[in-house]
Amino acid sequence: MANVLIIGGGIIGLSTAYYLQKAGHDVTVLDKGDMLDSCSYGNAGMIVPSHFIPLATPGMLSQGIKWMFNSKSPFYVKPSLNPDLIKWGLKFMKKATADHVERSAVPLTELSLLSKKLYEDLNAEPGFDFDLVEKGILMFYKTEKAAEEESHLAEKGRELGLDMAVLNVEECKQLQPNLKLDVLGAVHYRCDAHLSPNKLMTALIKYLKASGAKLLSNTEVTKIESNNGKVTAVIAGSQKFTADEYVIAGGSWSPAIAKMLKVNVLLMPGKGYSFNVPDDSDTMHIPALLAEARVAITPMNGGLRYGGTMELDAINTRINMNRVKGIVESVPKYFPDLKPAVPEQKDIWFGFRPSSADGLPYIGRTKNYANLTLATGHGMMGLSLGAATGLLTSEIISGKTTTIKVADFAPDRN
């Protein structure tokens, strides 16, 4: 069995640590923060096999250009001469084709279904009650254009073996009679689920500590040493760590970490916002996605969590209140009785989704280092794909045949 050092203590890093620990490896996790407030905590908690369409699509390319001129829009790219952003943008445009969408559907679906099954198994383990609820997710729409797009997506989903149904307004009302609607209809992603990310992360940390894994918070990697095609040591301040195998699972910080080894990881941080509103009415008990507004609403911890936006920019601590207002203002347009107030800045959570240019995660070994594995680039689906990524990374390091094929997620893909 190997000594494995994981850089990154978010859902990907901790899931990888969990499956490595289960396989008998000796695991150490380093994280630059306290492991208590990453993207893995503030997300919508959705498990989404329905999301088999990558970010890079022809429609996203044209719509994204329009959204860039609206400060409240769901998607925004801050204009910049940042060479990484330019390179990312060029690859995004290259990959935003119907052919890429078609080829990505099967691997993304397989990854998502594996992850959902693993979460179901994990939720049954002692100490792992993280409120997994399998009622699906409702994708609501207000326009004929969105209705047509979502209907087509549901048809494609069914071809992939996913349980998806197109509902009219009356069928939507039957599912949640107390929720007032102003929509044309919805697609019920019955294949989806949701959970409490806070409870999941807490349970993983507790398990790993109890099982002997070393979790070191506030330990920022400052240098990585290598020799003859192998990583030999990781330096964090005055501390030096050595291992047999190394994993970069640093989310949006992964490119900076990999650059220490002259490895190029093409991804950009996509800032998203969320906030919680107490609500014990049970008006909404099935999570909702608002198709045109790109907003997510999840029943969670005795209330509703509202989240959304994708803001591509350098990592920063700014809160763009216009983007938060965009989330708030969109909700009553779909649900007239749901009128969340604009939260105070102190109550707004934000995090960075590590977004690859082609919309597929990076899972696998790099060609330049025999003992380095990447597990990053999951965009808005880090939580959803966390369990599967952890298992697959563990299998790669253990030299096993992976449960599903990972060639499409190769870090060195073109």
GROMACS .gro file of C-alpha atoms in nm:
model
  414
    1MET     CA    1   0.000   0.000   0.000
    2ALA     CA    2   0.112   0.355  -0.075
    3ASN     CA    3   0.162   0.676   0.118
    4VAL     CA    4  -0.057   0.928  -0.068
    5LEU     CA    5  -0.045   1.305  -0.032
    6ILE     CA    6  -0.357   1.494  -0.148
    7ILE     CA    7  -0.340   1.869  -0.207
    8GLY     CA    8  -0.690   2.006  -0.152
    9GLY     CA    9  -0.948   1.940   0.120
   10GLY     CA   10  -1.272   2.008  -0.066
   11ILE     CA   11  -1.524   1.742  -0.166
   12ILE     CA   12  -1.291   1.600  -0.433
   13GLY     CA   13  -0.989   1.577  -0.206
   14LEU     CA   14  -1.181   1.434   0.088
   15SER     CA   15  -1.370   1.184  -0.129
   16THR     CA   16  -1.041   1.069  -0.275
   17ALA     CA   17  -0.899   1.036   0.076
   18TYR     CA   18  -1.205   0.834   0.183
   19TYR     CA   19  -1.171   0.573  -0.092
   20LEU     CA   20  -0.792   0.557  -0.061
   21GLN     CA   21  -0.826   0.503   0.314
   22LYS     CA   22  -1.084   0.231   0.250
   23ALA     CA   23  -0.836   0.064   0.013
   24GLY     CA   24  -0.572   0.054   0.285
   25HIS     CA   25  -0.349   0.342   0.180
   26ASP     CA   26  -0.187   0.588   0.420
   27VAL     CA   27  -0.339   0.929   0.342
   28THR     CA   28  -0.241   1.289   0.418
   29VAL     CA   29  -0.454   1.585   0.303
   30LEU     CA   30  -0.317   1.940   0.288
   31ASP     CA   31  -0.546   2.240   0.248
   32LYS     CA   32  -0.466   2.610   0.232
   33GLY     CA   33  -0.786   2.691   0.426
   34ASP     CA   34  -0.961   2.542   0.725
   35MET     CA   35  -1.162   2.284   0.522
   36LEU     CA   36  -1.481   2.441   0.658
   37ASP     CA   37  -1.588   2.693   0.392
   38SER     CA   38  -1.495   2.579   0.045
   39CYS     CA   39  -1.716   2.551  -0.266
   40SER     CA   40  -1.807   2.210  -0.126
   41TYR     CA   41  -2.010   2.377   0.150
   42GLY     CA   42  -2.198   2.662  -0.015
   43ASN     CA   43  -2.327   2.482  -0.324
   44ALA     CA   44  -2.686   2.379  -0.398
   45GLY     CA   45  -2.631   2.021  -0.282
   46MET     CA   46  -2.764   1.872  -0.606
   47ILE     CA   47  -2.672   1.530  -0.745
   48VAL     CA   48  -2.737   1.572  -1.115
   49PRO     CA   49  -2.715   1.285  -1.365
   50SER     CA   50  -2.945   1.512  -1.568
   51HIS     CA   51  -2.649   1.741  -1.638
   52PHE     CA   52  -2.492   1.547  -1.922
   53ILE     CA   53  -2.449   1.859  -2.137
   54PRO     CA   54  -2.107   2.024  -2.086
   55LEU     CA   55  -2.069   2.398  -2.036
   56ALA     CA   56  -1.911   2.430  -2.381
   57THR     CA   57  -2.212   2.429  -2.616
   58PRO     CA   58  -2.300   2.631  -2.926
   59GLY     CA   59  -2.594   2.791  -2.743
   60MET     CA   60  -2.378   2.890  -2.446
   61LEU     CA   61  -2.135   3.063  -2.679
   62SER     CA   62  -2.400   3.288  -2.836
   63GLN     CA   63  -2.598   3.342  -2.513
   64GLY     CA   64  -2.283   3.411  -2.313
   65ILE     CA   65  -2.190   3.702  -2.540
   66LYS     CA   66  -2.533   3.861  -2.478
   67TRP     CA   67  -2.512   3.803  -2.102
   68MET     CA   68  -2.174   3.974  -2.080
   69PHE     CA   69  -2.343   4.314  -2.120
   70ASN     CA   70  -2.586   4.262  -1.831
   71SER     CA   71  -2.447   4.297  -1.477
   72LYS     CA   72  -2.731   4.082  -1.338
   73SER     CA   73  -2.698   3.802  -1.593
   74PRO     CA   74  -2.634   3.438  -1.495
   75PHE     CA   75  -2.301   3.420  -1.683
   76TYR     CA   76  -2.028   3.680  -1.700
   77VAL     CA   77  -1.670   3.686  -1.821
   78LYS     CA   78  -1.474   3.985  -1.698
   79PRO     CA   79  -1.279   4.123  -1.997
   80SER     CA   80  -0.909   4.079  -1.933
   81LEU     CA   81  -0.575   4.037  -2.107
   82ASN     CA   82  -0.502   3.746  -1.872
   83PRO     CA   83  -0.328   3.492  -2.103
   84ASP     CA   84  -0.488   3.200  -1.916
   85LEU     CA   85  -0.835   3.345  -1.975
   86ILE     CA   86  -0.758   3.404  -2.344
   87LYS     CA   87  -0.632   3.047  -2.384
   88TRP     CA   88  -0.936   2.917  -2.195
   89GLY     CA   89  -1.169   3.121  -2.415
   90LEU     CA   90  -1.012   3.000  -2.737
   91LYS     CA   91  -1.046   2.637  -2.632
   92PHE     CA   92  -1.403   2.698  -2.514
   93MET     CA   93  -1.493   2.833  -2.857
   94LYS     CA   94  -1.320   2.539  -3.025
   95LYS     CA   95  -1.512   2.288  -2.813
   96ALA     CA   96  -1.852   2.462  -2.828
   97THR     CA   97  -1.982   2.233  -3.101
   98ALA     CA   98  -2.271   1.992  -3.140
   99ASP     CA   99  -2.020   1.710  -3.191
  100HIS     CA  100  -1.850   1.782  -2.859
  101VAL     CA  101  -2.187   1.789  -2.680
  102GLU     CA  102  -2.279   1.453  -2.834
  103ARG     CA  103  -1.946   1.288  -2.746
  104SER     CA  104  -1.950   1.419  -2.388
  105ALA     CA  105  -2.298   1.293  -2.299
  106VAL     CA  106  -2.213   0.926  -2.233
  107PRO     CA  107  -1.899   0.976  -2.020
  108LEU     CA  108  -2.065   1.251  -1.815
  109THR     CA  109  -2.374   1.035  -1.761
  110GLU     CA  110  -2.167   0.734  -1.655
  111LEU     CA  111  -1.967   0.949  -1.412
  112SER     CA  112  -2.282   1.103  -1.264
  113LEU     CA  113  -2.469   0.774  -1.223
  114LEU     CA  114  -2.168   0.616  -1.056
  115SER     CA  115  -2.146   0.909  -0.818
  116LYS     CA  116  -2.513   0.893  -0.729
  117LYS     CA  117  -2.488   0.520  -0.653
  118LEU     CA  118  -2.182   0.582  -0.434
  119TYR     CA  119  -2.365   0.854  -0.240
  120GLU     CA  120  -2.654   0.616  -0.184
  121ASP     CA  121  -2.410   0.357  -0.049
  122LEU     CA  122  -2.226   0.614   0.161
  123ASN     CA  123  -2.548   0.751   0.311
  124ALA     CA  124  -2.624   0.401   0.442
  125GLU     CA  125  -2.289   0.381   0.625
  126PRO     CA  126  -2.286   0.449   1.003
  127GLY     CA  127  -2.210   0.814   1.072
  128PHE     CA  128  -2.295   0.927   0.720
  129ASP     CA  129  -2.647   1.068   0.741
  130PHE     CA  130  -2.626   1.374   0.517
  131ASP     CA  131  -2.996   1.414   0.429
  132LEU     CA  132  -2.986   1.241   0.092
  133VAL     CA  133  -3.331   1.289  -0.065
  134GLU     CA  134  -3.428   1.126  -0.394
  135LYS     CA  135  -3.726   1.328  -0.515
  136GLY     CA  136  -3.553   1.450  -0.829
  137ILE     CA  137  -3.519   1.812  -0.940
  138LEU     CA  138  -3.768   2.026  -1.134
  139MET     CA  139  -3.637   2.240  -1.419
  140PHE     CA  140  -3.898   2.516  -1.458
  141TYR     CA  141  -3.929   2.730  -1.768
  142LYS     CA  142  -4.131   3.036  -1.871
  143THR     CA  143  -4.069   3.065  -2.245
  144GLU     CA  144  -4.154   2.848  -2.545
  145LYS     CA  145  -3.787   2.851  -2.646
  146ALA     CA  146  -3.678   2.705  -2.312
  147ALA     CA  147  -3.969   2.458  -2.320
  148GLU     CA  148  -3.852   2.328  -2.656
  149GLU     CA  149  -3.489   2.305  -2.543
  150GLU     CA  150  -3.577   2.126  -2.219
  151SER     CA  151  -3.812   1.886  -2.396
  152HIS     CA  152  -3.535   1.796  -2.640
  153LEU     CA  153  -3.292   1.749  -2.349
  154ALA     CA  154  -3.540   1.520  -2.172
  155GLU     CA  155  -3.573   1.310  -2.487
  156LYS     CA  156  -3.195   1.279  -2.510
  157GLY     CA  157  -3.179   1.194  -2.140
  158ARG     CA  158  -3.426   0.911  -2.182
  159GLU     CA  159  -3.213   0.776  -2.468
  160LEU     CA  160  -2.925   0.765  -2.220
  161GLY     CA  161  -3.141   0.568  -1.976
  162LEU     CA  162  -3.224   0.859  -1.743
  163ASP     CA  163  -3.567   0.900  -1.585
  164MET     CA  164  -3.691   1.240  -1.707
  165ALA     CA  165  -4.047   1.356  -1.768
  166VAL     CA  166  -4.196   1.670  -1.926
  167LEU     CA  167  -4.472   1.813  -1.704
  168ASN     CA  168  -4.741   2.071  -1.775
  169VAL     CA  169  -4.837   2.331  -1.514
  170GLU     CA  170  -5.112   2.118  -1.359
  171GLU     CA  171  -4.877   1.823  -1.318
  172CYS     CA  172  -4.625   2.054  -1.152
  173LYS     CA  173  -4.892   2.180  -0.910
  174GLN     CA  174  -4.987   1.826  -0.814
  175LEU     CA  175  -4.632   1.762  -0.696
  176GLN     CA  176  -4.623   2.072  -0.471
  177PRO     CA  177  -4.981   2.200  -0.423
  178ASN     CA  178  -4.883   2.490  -0.196
  179LEU     CA  179  -4.629   2.636  -0.437
  180LYS     CA  180  -4.780   2.911  -0.655
  181LEU     CA  181  -4.642   2.894  -1.010
  182ASP     CA  182  -4.602   3.134  -1.300
  183VAL     CA  183  -4.442   2.901  -1.554
  184LEU     CA  184  -4.524   2.712  -1.872
  185GLY     CA  185  -4.413   2.380  -1.724
  186ALA     CA  186  -4.109   2.186  -1.611
  187VAL     CA  187  -3.898   1.883  -1.677
  188HIS     CA  188  -3.886   1.653  -1.376
  189TYR     CA  189  -3.535   1.513  -1.352
  190ARG     CA  190  -3.645   1.209  -1.152
  191CYS     CA  191  -3.294   1.065  -1.184
  192ASP     CA  192  -3.153   1.345  -0.964
  193ALA     CA  193  -3.125   1.386  -0.588
  194HIS     CA  194  -3.005   1.636  -0.329
  195LEU     CA  195  -2.824   1.636   0.003
  196SER     CA  196  -2.681   1.866   0.269
  197PRO     CA  197  -2.322   1.946   0.166
  198ASN     CA  198  -2.239   2.076   0.514
  199LYS     CA  199  -2.337   1.746   0.676
  200LEU     CA  200  -2.157   1.543   0.409
  201MET     CA  201  -1.830   1.733   0.449
  202THR     CA  202  -1.850   1.716   0.828
  203ALA     CA  203  -1.910   1.340   0.813
  204LEU     CA  204  -1.615   1.284   0.576
  205ILE     CA  205  -1.379   1.484   0.797
  206LYS     CA  206  -1.494   1.298   1.107
  207TYR     CA  207  -1.453   0.959   0.940
  208LEU     CA  208  -1.108   1.036   0.799
  209LYS     CA  209  -0.975   1.164   1.131
  210ALA     CA  210  -1.114   0.861   1.315
  211SER     CA  211  -0.965   0.619   1.061
  212GLY     CA  212  -0.613   0.759   1.086
  213ALA     CA  213  -0.586   0.995   0.790
  214LYS     CA  214  -0.388   1.313   0.851
  215LEU     CA  215  -0.584   1.628   0.770
  216LEU     CA  216  -0.371   1.942   0.784
  217SER     CA  217  -0.560   2.269   0.743
  218ASN     CA  218  -0.411   2.617   0.687
  219THR     CA  219  -0.118   2.444   0.517
  220GLU     CA  220  -0.055   2.615   0.184
  221VAL     CA  221   0.176   2.446  -0.064
  222THR     CA  222   0.457   2.681  -0.168
  223LYS     CA  223   0.684   2.450  -0.367
  224ILE     CA  224   0.684   2.103  -0.523
  225GLU     CA  225   1.004   1.913  -0.591
  226SER     CA  226   1.054   1.649  -0.859
  227ASN     CA  227   1.328   1.430  -1.007
  228ASN     CA  228   1.344   1.193  -1.306
  229GLY     CA  229   0.974   1.216  -1.391
  230LYS     CA  230   0.846   1.170  -1.036
  231VAL     CA  231   0.726   1.410  -0.771
  232THR     CA  232   0.958   1.377  -0.471
  233ALA     CA  233   0.835   1.626  -0.211
  234VAL     CA  234   0.582   1.897  -0.134
  235ILE     CA  235   0.686   2.203   0.064
  236ALA     CA  236   0.433   2.398   0.269
  237GLY     CA  237   0.603   2.685   0.449
  238SER     CA  238   0.870   2.529   0.670
  239GLN     CA  239   0.723   2.179   0.640
  240LYS     CA  240   0.833   1.915   0.391
  241PHE     CA  241   0.610   1.622   0.297
  242THR     CA  242   0.712   1.312   0.104
  243ALA     CA  243   0.491   1.036  -0.033
  244ASP     CA  244   0.472   0.760  -0.290
  245GLU     CA  245   0.180   0.914  -0.476
  246TYR     CA  246   0.054   1.273  -0.509
  247VAL     CA  247  -0.290   1.409  -0.598
  248ILE     CA  248  -0.375   1.764  -0.700
  249ALA     CA  249  -0.737   1.825  -0.601
  250GLY     CA  250  -0.715   2.195  -0.532
  251GLY     CA  251  -1.027   2.311  -0.715
  252SER     CA  252  -0.977   2.654  -0.867
  253TRP     CA  253  -0.629   2.673  -0.715
  254SER     CA  254  -0.518   2.361  -0.907
  255PRO     CA  255  -0.355   2.549  -1.199
  256ALA     CA  256  -0.127   2.744  -0.962
  257ILE     CA  257  -0.034   2.424  -0.779
  258ALA     CA  258   0.032   2.232  -1.100
  259LYS     CA  259   0.239   2.520  -1.239
  260MET     CA  260   0.497   2.445  -0.968
  261LEU     CA  261   0.565   2.129  -1.168
  262LYS     CA  262   0.535   2.306  -1.505
  263VAL     CA  263   0.210   2.119  -1.565
  264ASN     CA  264  -0.058   2.321  -1.743
  265VAL     CA  265  -0.410   2.275  -1.608
  266LEU     CA  266  -0.649   2.479  -1.819
  267LEU     CA  267  -0.937   2.594  -1.603
  268MET     CA  268  -1.082   2.920  -1.480
  269PRO     CA  269  -1.250   2.998  -1.147
  270GLY     CA  270  -1.623   3.056  -1.193
  271LYS     CA  271  -1.752   3.252  -0.896
  272GLY     CA  272  -2.096   3.156  -0.771
  273TYR     CA  273  -2.309   3.300  -0.491
  274SER     CA  274  -2.559   3.149  -0.250
  275PHE     CA  275  -2.759   3.249   0.055
  276ASN     CA  276  -3.000   3.074   0.291
  277VAL     CA  277  -3.352   3.179   0.391
  278PRO     CA  278  -3.533   3.005   0.682
  279ASP     CA  279  -3.857   2.844   0.563
  280ASP     CA  280  -4.049   2.578   0.755
  281SER     CA  281  -4.360   2.593   0.536
  282ASP     CA  282  -4.273   2.290   0.321
  283THR     CA  283  -4.407   2.489   0.026
  284MET     CA  284  -4.114   2.364  -0.179
  285HIS     CA  285  -3.979   2.019  -0.103
  286ILE     CA  286  -3.839   1.934  -0.447
  287PRO     CA  287  -3.532   2.135  -0.557
  288ALA     CA  288  -3.587   2.374  -0.845
  289LEU     CA  289  -3.379   2.501  -1.132
  290LEU     CA  290  -3.497   2.810  -1.318
  291ALA     CA  291  -3.411   2.751  -1.682
  292GLU     CA  292  -3.385   3.105  -1.816
  293ALA     CA  293  -3.246   3.260  -1.496
  294ARG     CA  294  -2.997   2.979  -1.424
  295VAL     CA  295  -3.087   2.988  -1.054
  296ALA     CA  296  -3.100   2.690  -0.817
  297ILE     CA  297  -3.325   2.659  -0.511
  298THR     CA  298  -3.277   2.369  -0.271
  299PRO     CA  299  -3.472   2.279   0.045
  300MET     CA  300  -3.195   2.242   0.301
  301ASN     CA  301  -3.150   2.244   0.679
  302GLY     CA  302  -3.497   2.381   0.755
  303GLY     CA  303  -3.494   2.648   0.487
  304LEU     CA  304  -3.422   2.724   0.123
  305ARG     CA  305  -3.079   2.777  -0.028
  306TYR     CA  306  -3.074   3.009  -0.328
  307GLY     CA  307  -2.774   3.003  -0.558
  308GLY     CA  308  -2.652   3.089  -0.902
  309THR     CA  309  -2.435   3.289  -1.143
  310MET     CA  310  -2.110   3.197  -1.311
  311GLU     CA  311  -1.859   3.480  -1.308
  312LEU     CA  312  -1.529   3.399  -1.477
  313ASP     CA  313  -1.254   3.616  -1.333
  314ALA     CA  314  -0.934   3.588  -1.135
  315ILE     CA  315  -0.977   3.457  -0.779
  316ASN     CA  316  -1.089   3.749  -0.563
  317THR     CA  317  -1.295   3.834  -0.255
  318ARG     CA  318  -1.533   4.086  -0.416
  319ILE     CA  319  -1.907   4.041  -0.381
  320ASN     CA  320  -2.095   4.174  -0.682
  321MET     CA  321  -2.429   4.272  -0.530
  322ASN     CA  322  -2.585   4.320  -0.874
  323ARG     CA  323  -2.536   3.951  -0.944
  324VAL     CA  324  -2.693   3.858  -0.609
  325LYS     CA  325  -2.985   4.092  -0.688
  326GLY     CA  326  -3.020   3.909  -1.020
  327ILE     CA  327  -3.080   3.585  -0.828
  328VAL     CA  328  -3.328   3.751  -0.589
  329GLU     CA  329  -3.527   3.925  -0.864
  330SER     CA  330  -3.563   3.614  -1.077
  331VAL     CA  331  -3.735   3.398  -0.811
  332PRO     CA  332  -4.082   3.566  -0.793
  333LYS     CA  333  -4.103   3.557  -1.173
  334TYR     CA  334  -4.141   3.178  -1.139
  335PHE     CA  335  -4.287   3.152  -0.786
  336PRO     CA  336  -4.492   3.467  -0.704
  337ASP     CA  337  -4.515   3.384  -0.333
  338LEU     CA  338  -4.141   3.331  -0.292
  339LYS     CA  339  -3.988   3.675  -0.244
  340PRO     CA  340  -3.647   3.646  -0.080
  341ALA     CA  341  -3.499   3.975   0.034
  342VAL     CA  342  -3.159   4.086  -0.088
  343PRO     CA  343  -2.930   3.948   0.183
  344GLU     CA  344  -2.671   4.154   0.365
  345GLN     CA  345  -2.317   4.103   0.241
  346LYS     CA  346  -2.220   3.914   0.558
  347ASP     CA  347  -2.489   3.655   0.481
  348ILE     CA  348  -2.378   3.594   0.122
  349TRP     CA  349  -2.155   3.296   0.053
  350PHE     CA  350  -1.937   3.283  -0.255
  351GLY     CA  351  -1.703   3.022  -0.393
  352PHE     CA  352  -1.512   2.936  -0.708
  353ARG     CA  353  -1.608   2.651  -0.940
  354PRO     CA  354  -1.302   2.512  -1.121
  355SER     CA  355  -1.428   2.526  -1.479
  356SER     CA  356  -1.245   2.346  -1.758
  357ALA     CA  357  -1.276   2.493  -2.106
  358ASP     CA  358  -1.450   2.186  -2.252
  359GLY     CA  359  -1.678   2.126  -1.953
  360LEU     CA  360  -1.528   1.789  -1.856
  361PRO     CA  361  -1.332   1.729  -1.536
  362TYR     CA  362  -0.968   1.627  -1.522
  363ILE     CA  363  -0.931   1.281  -1.368
  364GLY     CA  364  -0.614   1.080  -1.423
  365ARG     CA  365  -0.238   1.071  -1.430
  366THR     CA  366  -0.028   1.329  -1.606
  367LYS     CA  367   0.211   1.219  -1.878
  368ASN     CA  368   0.515   1.393  -1.727
  369TYR     CA  369   0.503   1.248  -1.376
  370ALA     CA  370   0.452   0.879  -1.301
  371ASN     CA  371   0.319   0.938  -0.949
  372LEU     CA  372   0.098   1.246  -0.999
  373THR     CA  373  -0.280   1.229  -1.045
  374LEU     CA  374  -0.515   1.520  -1.112
  375ALA     CA  375  -0.871   1.536  -0.982
  376THR     CA  376  -1.015   1.879  -1.058
  377GLY     CA  377  -1.205   2.090  -1.311
  378HIS     CA  378  -1.559   1.981  -1.222
  379GLY     CA  379  -1.716   2.323  -1.270
  380MET     CA  380  -2.058   2.346  -1.107
  381MET     CA  381  -2.075   1.970  -1.049
  382GLY     CA  382  -1.797   1.921  -0.794
  383LEU     CA  383  -2.029   1.792  -0.525
  384SER     CA  384  -2.234   1.586  -0.768
  385LEU     CA  385  -1.927   1.413  -0.914
  386GLY     CA  386  -1.723   1.406  -0.593
  387ALA     CA  387  -1.784   1.049  -0.485
  388ALA     CA  388  -1.716   0.902  -0.830
  389THR     CA  389  -1.402   1.110  -0.875
  390GLY     CA  390  -1.275   0.995  -0.537
  391LEU     CA  391  -1.331   0.629  -0.619
  392LEU     CA  392  -1.177   0.654  -0.967
  393THR     CA  393  -0.871   0.839  -0.838
  394SER     CA  394  -0.826   0.575  -0.571
  395GLU     CA  395  -0.850   0.300  -0.834
  396ILE     CA  396  -0.596   0.474  -1.057
  397ILE     CA  397  -0.348   0.504  -0.771
  398SER     CA  398  -0.413   0.145  -0.665
  399GLY     CA  399  -0.339   0.021  -1.017
  400LYS     CA  400  -0.689  -0.123  -1.060
  401THR     CA  401  -0.911  -0.121  -1.365
  402THR     CA  402  -1.138   0.177  -1.312
  403THR     CA  403  -1.509   0.118  -1.256
  404ILE     CA  404  -1.586   0.328  -1.564
  405LYS     CA  405  -1.360   0.443  -1.846
  406VAL     CA  406  -1.171   0.766  -1.772
  407ALA     CA  407  -1.002   0.836  -2.106
  408ASP     CA  408  -1.236   1.129  -2.179
  409PHE     CA  409  -1.125   1.294  -1.855
  410ALA     CA  410  -0.751   1.260  -1.919
  411PRO     CA  411  -0.564   1.571  -1.797
  412ASP     CA  412  -0.348   1.578  -2.111
  413ARG     CA  413  -0.638   1.566  -2.358
  414ASN     CA  414  -0.645   1.815  -2.643
   0.00000   0.00000   0.00000
